Amino acid sequence: MFKRLFGIHKIEKKIDGFTDSLVRSWGWIKHLNNITELYEERIKRLEQSNIQLIELTSQLIGSMEEEEYEEVEEQKQQLVSSRIELPNKDIALMQILYQYAAFDRNNAVSTQEVYNNLTYKITERGLRKKLMSLIQSGLINSIKKGNTRHWFINTGSLAKIKKAIKEKEE
């Protein structure tokens, strides 16, 4: 009777609800801790494997003789400094793509745009064949947007193309 009179009964009900929600919250916290423990174990294993890989690569680099390293660098320099032997017509196509800054898929130039800016006469079919041969040589790439093909310079061969264009201008 005193409990009802002083409102202790209502307070006990509210406290019971509060304890139930605390128990549920602790259950969720334990569950999330278990999940994070699994991820922490995976992260530790990945870190250990990365450390092992770093050690192996440092051992491999250390075991390479300086002469072999110098030979590899010389070969790389020769590849970079090697000239591209392209006909003037191919270089003209490269100049068009270069002037339009077609260096990626977003800035690719359509076949019609290339055809309209050519300095020599060729059929559209011949132009497409010529551009396809440049794809096979790895100098350019293409994508198809709708029914038209768009062309852009392969970023790996950009330095070679710049050099070839400069040599032609000189």
Coordinates of N, CA and C in Angstrom, one line a residue:
M1 N 0.8 -1.2 0.0 CA 0.0 0.0 0.0 C 0.9 1.3 0.0
F2 N 1.9 1.2 0.8 CA 2.8 2.4 0.8 C 3.5 2.6 -0.6
K3 N 3.8 1.5 -1.2 CA 4.4 1.6 -2.5 C 3.5 2.3 -3.5
R4 N 2.2 2.0 -3.5 CA 1.3 2.7 -4.4 C 1.1 4.1 -4.0
L5 N 1.1 4.3 -2.8 CA 0.9 5.7 -2.2 C 2.0 6.6 -2.6
F6 N 3.2 6.1 -2.5 CA 4.4 7.0 -2.8 C 4.9 6.9 -4.2
G7 N 4.2 6.0 -5.0 CA 4.6 5.9 -6.4 C 5.8 5.0 -6.6
I8 N 6.2 4.2 -5.6 CA 7.3 3.3 -5.7 C 7.0 2.2 -6.7
H9 N 5.8 1.8 -6.7 CA 5.4 0.7 -7.7 C 5.7 1.1 -9.1
K10 N 5.3 2.3 -9.5 CA 5.6 2.8 -10.9 C 7.1 2.9 -11.2
I11 N 7.8 3.3 -10.1 CA 9.3 3.5 -10.3 C 9.9 2.1 -10.5
E12 N 9.4 1.1 -9.8 CA 9.9 -0.3 -9.9 C 9.7 -0.8 -11.3
K13 N 8.5 -0.5 -11.9 CA 8.2 -1.0 -13.2 C 9.1 -0.3 -14.3
K14 N 9.4 1.0 -14.1 CA 10.3 1.7 -15.0 C 11.7 1.1 -14.9
I15 N 12.1 0.8 -13.6 CA 13.5 0.3 -13.4 C 13.6 -1.1 -14.1
D16 N 12.5 -1.9 -14.0 CA 12.5 -3.2 -14.6 C 12.7 -3.1 -16.1
G17 N 12.0 -2.2 -16.7 CA 12.1 -1.9 -18.2 C 13.5 -1.4 -18.5
F18 N 14.1 -0.6 -17.7 CA 15.4 -0.1 -17.9 C 16.4 -1.2 -17.8
T19 N 16.3 -2.1 -16.8 CA 17.2 -3.2 -16.7 C 17.1 -4.2 -17.8
D20 N 15.9 -4.4 -18.3 CA 15.8 -5.3 -19.5 C 16.5 -4.7 -20.7
S21 N 16.4 -3.4 -20.9 CA 17.1 -2.8 -22.1 C 18.6 -2.8 -21.9
L22 N 19.0 -2.6 -20.6 CA 20.5 -2.7 -20.3 C 21.0 -4.1 -20.6
V23 N 20.2 -5.2 -20.3 CA 20.6 -6.5 -20.6 C 20.7 -6.7 -22.1
R24 N 19.7 -6.2 -22.8 CA 19.8 -6.4 -24.3 C 21.0 -5.6 -24.9
S25 N 21.3 -4.4 -24.3 CA 22.4 -3.6 -24.8 C 23.7 -4.4 -24.6
W26 N 23.8 -5.0 -23.4 CA 25.1 -5.7 -23.1 C 25.2 -6.9 -24.0
G27 N 24.0 -7.5 -24.3 CA 24.1 -8.7 -25.3 C 24.6 -8.2 -26.6
W28 N 24.1 -7.0 -27.1 CA 24.6 -6.5 -28.4 C 26.1 -6.2 -28.3
I29 N 26.5 -5.6 -27.2 CA 27.9 -5.2 -27.1 C 28.8 -6.4 -27.1
K30 N 28.4 -7.5 -26.4 CA 29.2 -8.8 -26.5 C 29.2 -9.3 -27.9
H31 N 28.1 -9.3 -28.6 CA 28.0 -9.8 -30.0 C 29.0 -9.0 -30.9
L32 N 28.9 -7.7 -30.8 CA 29.8 -6.8 -31.6 C 31.3 -7.1 -31.2
N33 N 31.6 -7.3 -30.0 CA 33.0 -7.6 -29.6 C 33.4 -8.9 -30.2
N34 N 32.6 -9.9 -30.2 CA 33.0 -11.2 -30.8 C 33.3 -11.0 -32.3
I35 N 32.5 -10.2 -33.0 CA 32.7 -10.0 -34.4 C 34.0 -9.2 -34.6
T36 N 34.2 -8.2 -33.8 CA 35.5 -7.4 -34.0 C 36.7 -8.2 -33.7
E37 N 36.6 -9.2 -32.8 CA 37.7 -10.1 -32.4 C 38.1 -10.9 -33.7
L38 N 37.1 -11.4 -34.4 CA 37.4 -12.1 -35.6 C 38.1 -11.3 -36.7
Y39 N 37.7 -10.0 -36.8 CA 38.3 -9.1 -37.8 C 39.7 -8.8 -37.3
E40 N 39.9 -8.6 -36.0 CA 41.2 -8.3 -35.5 C 42.2 -9.4 -35.7
E41 N 41.7 -10.7 -35.6 CA 42.6 -11.8 -35.9 C 43.0 -11.8 -37.3
R42 N 42.0 -11.6 -38.2 CA 42.3 -11.5 -39.7 C 43.3 -10.4 -40.0
I43 N 43.1 -9.3 -39.4 CA 44.1 -8.2 -39.6 C 45.5 -8.5 -39.1
K44 N 45.6 -9.2 -38.0 CA 46.9 -9.6 -37.5 C 47.5 -10.6 -38.4
R45 N 46.8 -11.5 -38.9 CA 47.3 -12.5 -39.9 C 47.8 -11.8 -41.2
L46 N 47.0 -10.8 -41.7 CA 47.4 -10.1 -42.9 C 48.7 -9.3 -42.6
E47 N 48.7 -8.7 -41.4 CA 49.9 -7.9 -41.1 C 51.2 -8.8 -41.1
Q48 N 51.0 -10.0 -40.5 CA 52.1 -10.9 -40.4 C 52.6 -11.4 -41.8
S49 N 51.6 -11.6 -42.6 CA 52.0 -12.1 -44.0 C 52.6 -10.9 -44.8
N50 N 52.1 -9.7 -44.5 CA 52.8 -8.5 -45.2 C 54.2 -8.4 -44.7
I51 N 54.4 -8.6 -43.4 CA 55.8 -8.4 -42.9 C 56.7 -9.5 -43.5
Q52 N 56.2 -10.7 -43.7 CA 56.9 -11.8 -44.3 C 57.2 -11.5 -45.8
L53 N 56.3 -10.9 -46.5 CA 56.5 -10.5 -47.9 C 57.5 -9.4 -48.0
I54 N 57.5 -8.5 -47.1 CA 58.4 -7.4 -47.1 C 59.8 -7.9 -46.9
E55 N 60.0 -8.8 -45.9 CA 61.3 -9.4 -45.7 C 61.8 -10.2 -46.9
L56 N 60.9 -11.0 -47.5 CA 61.3 -11.8 -48.7 C 61.7 -10.8 -49.8
T57 N 61.0 -9.8 -50.1 CA 61.4 -8.9 -51.1 C 62.7 -8.2 -50.8
S58 N 62.9 -7.8 -49.6 CA 64.2 -7.2 -49.2 C 65.3 -8.2 -49.4
Q59 N 65.1 -9.4 -49.1 CA 66.1 -10.4 -49.3 C 66.4 -10.6 -50.8
L60 N 65.4 -10.6 -51.6 CA 65.6 -10.8 -53.0 C 66.3 -9.6 -53.6
I61 N 66.0 -8.4 -53.2 CA 66.6 -7.2 -53.7 C 68.1 -7.2 -53.2
G62 N 68.3 -7.6 -52.0 CA 69.7 -7.7 -51.5 C 70.5 -8.7 -52.2
S63 N 69.9 -9.8 -52.6 CA 70.6 -10.9 -53.3 C 71.0 -10.6 -54.7
M64 N 70.3 -9.6 -55.3 CA 70.6 -9.2 -56.7 C 71.9 -8.6 -56.7
E65 N 72.7 -9.0 -57.7 CA 74.1 -8.3 -57.8 C 73.9 -7.0 -58.5
E66 N 74.8 -6.1 -58.2 CA 74.7 -4.7 -58.7 C 74.8 -4.8 -60.3
E67 N 75.6 -5.7 -60.8 CA 75.7 -5.7 -62.3 C 74.4 -6.1 -62.9
E68 N 73.7 -7.1 -62.4 CA 72.4 -7.4 -62.9 C 71.4 -6.2 -62.8
Y69 N 71.5 -5.6 -61.7 CA 70.6 -4.4 -61.5 C 70.9 -3.3 -62.5
E70 N 72.2 -3.1 -62.8 CA 72.5 -2.1 -63.8 C 72.1 -2.5 -65.2
E71 N 72.2 -3.8 -65.5 CA 71.8 -4.3 -66.8 C 70.2 -4.1 -67.0
V72 N 69.5 -4.3 -65.9 CA 68.0 -4.2 -66.0 C 67.7 -2.7 -66.2
E73 N 68.4 -1.8 -65.5 CA 68.1 -0.4 -65.7 C 68.5 0.1 -67.1
E74 N 69.6 -0.4 -67.6 CA 70.0 -0.1 -69.0 C 68.9 -0.5 -70.0
Q75 N 68.4 -1.7 -69.8 CA 67.4 -2.2 -70.7 C 66.1 -1.3 -70.6
K76 N 65.8 -0.9 -69.4 CA 64.6 0.0 -69.2 C 64.9 1.3 -69.9
Q77 N 66.1 1.9 -69.8 CA 66.4 3.1 -70.5 C 66.3 3.0 -72.0
Q78 N 66.8 1.8 -72.5 CA 66.7 1.6 -73.9 C 65.3 1.5 -74.4
L79 N 64.4 0.9 -73.6 CA 63.0 0.8 -74.0 C 62.4 2.2 -74.0
V80 N 62.7 3.0 -73.0 CA 62.1 4.3 -73.0 C 62.7 5.2 -74.1
S81 N 64.0 5.1 -74.3 CA 64.6 5.9 -75.3 C 64.4 5.4 -76.8
S82 N 63.9 4.2 -76.9 CA 63.7 3.7 -78.3 C 62.7 4.6 -79.1
R83 N 63.0 4.8 -80.3 CA 62.2 5.6 -81.1 C 61.0 4.8 -81.7
I84 N 59.9 5.5 -81.9 CA 58.8 4.8 -82.6 C 58.9 5.2 -84.1
E85 N 58.9 4.1 -84.9 CA 59.0 4.3 -86.3 C 57.6 4.2 -86.8
L86 N 57.0 5.3 -87.0 CA 55.6 5.4 -87.6 C 55.6 6.2 -88.9
P87 N 54.7 5.8 -89.8 CA 54.6 6.6 -91.0 C 54.0 7.9 -90.6
N88 N 54.2 8.9 -91.5 CA 53.7 10.2 -91.3 C 52.1 10.3 -91.1
K89 N 51.4 9.4 -91.8 CA 50.0 9.4 -91.6 C 49.6 8.9 -90.2
D90 N 50.3 7.9 -89.7 CA 50.0 7.5 -88.3 C 50.3 8.6 -87.3
I91 N 51.4 9.3 -87.5 CA 51.8 10.4 -86.6 C 50.7 11.5 -86.7
A92 N 50.2 11.7 -87.9 CA 49.1 12.7 -88.0 C 47.9 12.3 -87.2
L93 N 47.5 11.1 -87.2 CA 46.4 10.6 -86.4 C 46.7 10.8 -84.9
M94 N 48.0 10.5 -84.5 CA 48.4 10.7 -83.1 C 48.3 12.1 -82.7
Q95 N 48.7 13.0 -83.6 CA 48.6 14.4 -83.3 C 47.2 14.9 -83.1
I96 N 46.3 14.4 -83.9 CA 44.9 14.7 -83.7 C 44.4 14.3 -82.3
L97 N 44.7 13.1 -81.9 CA 44.2 12.6 -80.6 C 44.9 13.3 -79.5
Y98 N 46.2 13.7 -79.7 CA 47.0 14.4 -78.7 C 46.4 15.8 -78.5
Q99 N 46.1 16.5 -79.7 CA 45.5 17.8 -79.6 C 44.2 17.9 -78.9
Y100 N 43.4 16.8 -79.1 CA 42.1 16.8 -78.4 C 42.2 16.3 -77.0
A101 N 43.4 16.0 -76.5 CA 43.7 15.6 -75.2 C 42.9 14.3 -74.9
A102 N 42.9 13.4 -75.8 CA 42.2 12.1 -75.6 C 43.1 11.1 -74.9
F103 N 43.2 11.3 -73.6 CA 44.1 10.5 -72.9 C 43.4 9.4 -72.0
D104 N 42.0 9.5 -72.0 CA 41.3 8.5 -71.2 C 39.9 8.3 -71.9
R105 N 39.1 7.4 -71.3 CA 37.8 7.1 -71.9 C 36.9 8.3 -71.9
N106 N 37.0 9.1 -70.9 CA 36.1 10.3 -70.8 C 36.3 11.3 -71.9
N107 N 37.6 11.4 -72.4 CA 37.9 12.4 -73.4 C 38.1 11.8 -74.8
A108 N 37.6 10.6 -75.0 CA 37.9 9.9 -76.2 C 37.2 10.7 -77.4
V109 N 37.8 10.6 -78.6 CA 37.4 11.3 -79.7 C 36.7 10.4 -80.7
S110 N 35.6 10.8 -81.3 CA 34.8 9.9 -82.2 C 35.6 9.8 -83.5
T111 N 35.2 8.7 -84.2 CA 35.9 8.5 -85.5 C 35.6 9.6 -86.5
Q112 N 34.3 10.1 -86.4 CA 34.0 11.2 -87.3 C 34.8 12.5 -87.1
E113 N 35.0 12.7 -85.8 CA 35.8 13.9 -85.4 C 37.3 13.8 -85.9
V114 N 37.8 12.6 -85.8 CA 39.2 12.4 -86.3 C 39.2 12.5 -87.8
Y115 N 38.1 11.9 -88.5 CA 38.0 12.0 -89.9 C 37.9 13.5 -90.4
N116 N 37.2 14.3 -89.7 CA 37.0 15.7 -90.1 C 38.3 16.5 -90.0
N117 N 39.2 16.1 -89.2 CA 40.4 16.9 -88.9 C 41.6 16.3 -89.6
L118 N 41.5 15.3 -90.5 CA 42.6 14.7 -91.2 C 43.2 15.7 -92.2
T119 N 44.5 15.6 -92.4 CA 45.2 16.5 -93.4 C 45.4 15.8 -94.7
Y120 N 45.0 14.5 -94.8 CA 45.1 13.8 -96.0 C 43.8 13.0 -96.3
K121 N 43.7 12.5 -97.5 CA 42.5 11.9 -97.9 C 42.5 10.4 -97.6
I122 N 41.4 9.9 -97.0 CA 41.3 8.5 -96.7 C 39.8 8.2 -96.5
T123 N 39.4 7.0 -96.8 CA 38.0 6.7 -96.5 C 37.7 6.5 -95.0
E124 N 36.5 6.6 -94.6 CA 36.2 6.3 -93.2 C 36.5 4.9 -92.8
R125 N 36.3 4.0 -93.7 CA 36.6 2.6 -93.5 C 38.1 2.4 -93.4
G126 N 38.9 3.1 -94.2 CA 40.3 3.0 -94.2 C 40.9 3.6 -92.9
L127 N 40.2 4.7 -92.5 CA 40.6 5.3 -91.2 C 40.4 4.3 -90.0
R128 N 39.2 3.7 -90.0 CA 38.9 2.7 -88.9 C 40.0 1.6 -88.9
K129 N 40.3 1.1 -90.1 CA 41.3 0.0 -90.2 C 42.7 0.5 -89.7
K130 N 43.0 1.8 -90.0 CA 44.3 2.3 -89.6 C 44.3 2.5 -88.1
L131 N 43.2 2.9 -87.5 CA 43.1 3.1 -86.1 C 43.1 1.7 -85.4
M132 N 42.5 0.7 -86.0 CA 42.5 -0.6 -85.4 C 44.0 -1.2 -85.4
S133 N 44.7 -0.9 -86.4 CA 46.1 -1.3 -86.5 C 46.9 -0.6 -85.4
L134 N 46.6 0.6 -85.1 CA 47.3 1.3 -84.0 C 46.9 0.7 -82.6
I135 N 45.7 0.2 -82.5 CA 45.3 -0.5 -81.3 C 46.1 -1.8 -81.1
Q136 N 46.3 -2.5 -82.2 CA 47.1 -3.7 -82.2 C 48.5 -3.5 -81.8
S137 N 49.0 -2.3 -82.2 CA 50.4 -2.0 -81.8 C 50.5 -1.4 -80.4
G138 N 49.4 -1.2 -79.7 CA 49.3 -0.8 -78.3 C 49.5 0.7 -78.1
L139 N 49.3 1.5 -79.2 CA 49.5 2.9 -79.0 C 48.2 3.6 -78.6
I140 N 47.1 3.1 -79.0 CA 45.8 3.7 -78.7 C 44.8 2.7 -78.2
N141 N 43.7 3.1 -77.6 CA 42.6 2.2 -77.2 C 41.4 2.8 -77.8
S142 N 40.3 2.0 -77.7 CA 39.0 2.6 -78.1 C 37.9 2.0 -77.2
I143 N 36.8 2.7 -77.3 CA 35.6 2.3 -76.6 C 34.4 2.6 -77.5
K144 N 33.3 1.9 -77.3 CA 32.2 2.1 -78.2 C 31.1 2.7 -77.4
K145 N 30.6 3.9 -77.8 CA 29.5 4.6 -77.2 C 28.4 4.6 -78.2
G146 N 27.4 3.9 -77.9 CA 26.3 3.8 -78.8 C 26.7 3.1 -80.1
N147 N 26.5 3.7 -81.2 CA 26.9 3.1 -82.5 C 28.3 3.6 -83.0
T148 N 28.9 4.5 -82.3 CA 30.2 5.1 -82.8 C 31.3 4.7 -81.8
R149 N 32.4 4.5 -82.5 CA 33.6 4.1 -81.7 C 34.4 5.4 -81.4
H150 N 34.9 5.5 -80.2 CA 35.7 6.6 -79.7 C 37.1 6.2 -79.4
W151 N 38.1 7.0 -79.8 CA 39.5 6.6 -79.7 C 40.2 7.5 -78.7
F152 N 41.2 6.9 -78.0 CA 42.0 7.7 -77.0 C 43.4 7.0 -76.9
I153 N 44.4 7.9 -76.5 CA 45.8 7.4 -76.5 C 46.0 6.5 -75.3
N154 N 46.7 5.4 -75.5 CA 47.0 4.5 -74.4 C 48.0 5.3 -73.5
T155 N 47.7 5.3 -72.2 CA 48.6 6.1 -71.3 C 50.0 5.5 -71.1
G156 N 50.1 4.2 -71.4 CA 51.4 3.6 -71.3 C 52.4 4.0 -72.4
S157 N 51.8 4.4 -73.5 CA 52.6 4.8 -74.7 C 52.6 6.3 -74.9
L158 N 52.1 7.0 -74.0 CA 52.0 8.5 -74.1 C 53.4 9.1 -74.3
A159 N 54.4 8.7 -73.6 CA 55.7 9.3 -73.7 C 56.3 9.0 -75.1
K160 N 56.1 7.8 -75.6 CA 56.6 7.5 -76.9 C 56.0 8.3 -78.0
I161 N 54.7 8.5 -77.8 CA 53.9 9.3 -78.8 C 54.4 10.8 -78.8
K162 N 54.5 11.3 -77.6 CA 55.0 12.7 -77.5 C 56.4 12.8 -78.2
K163 N 57.3 11.9 -78.0 CA 58.6 11.9 -78.6 C 58.5 11.8 -80.1
A164 N 57.6 10.9 -80.6 CA 57.5 10.8 -82.1 C 56.9 12.1 -82.7
I165 N 56.0 12.7 -82.0 CA 55.4 14.0 -82.5 C 56.4 15.1 -82.5
K166 N 57.2 15.2 -81.5 CA 58.3 16.2 -81.4 C 59.3 16.0 -82.5
E167 N 59.7 14.7 -82.8 CA 60.7 14.4 -83.8 C 60.1 14.8 -85.2
K168 N 58.8 14.6 -85.4 CA 58.2 14.9 -86.7 C 58.2 16.4 -86.9
E169 N 58.0 17.2 -85.8 CA 57.9 18.6 -85.9 C 59.3 19.2 -86.1
E170 N 60.3 18.5 -85.7 CA 61.7 19.0 -85.9 C 62.1 18.7 -87.2

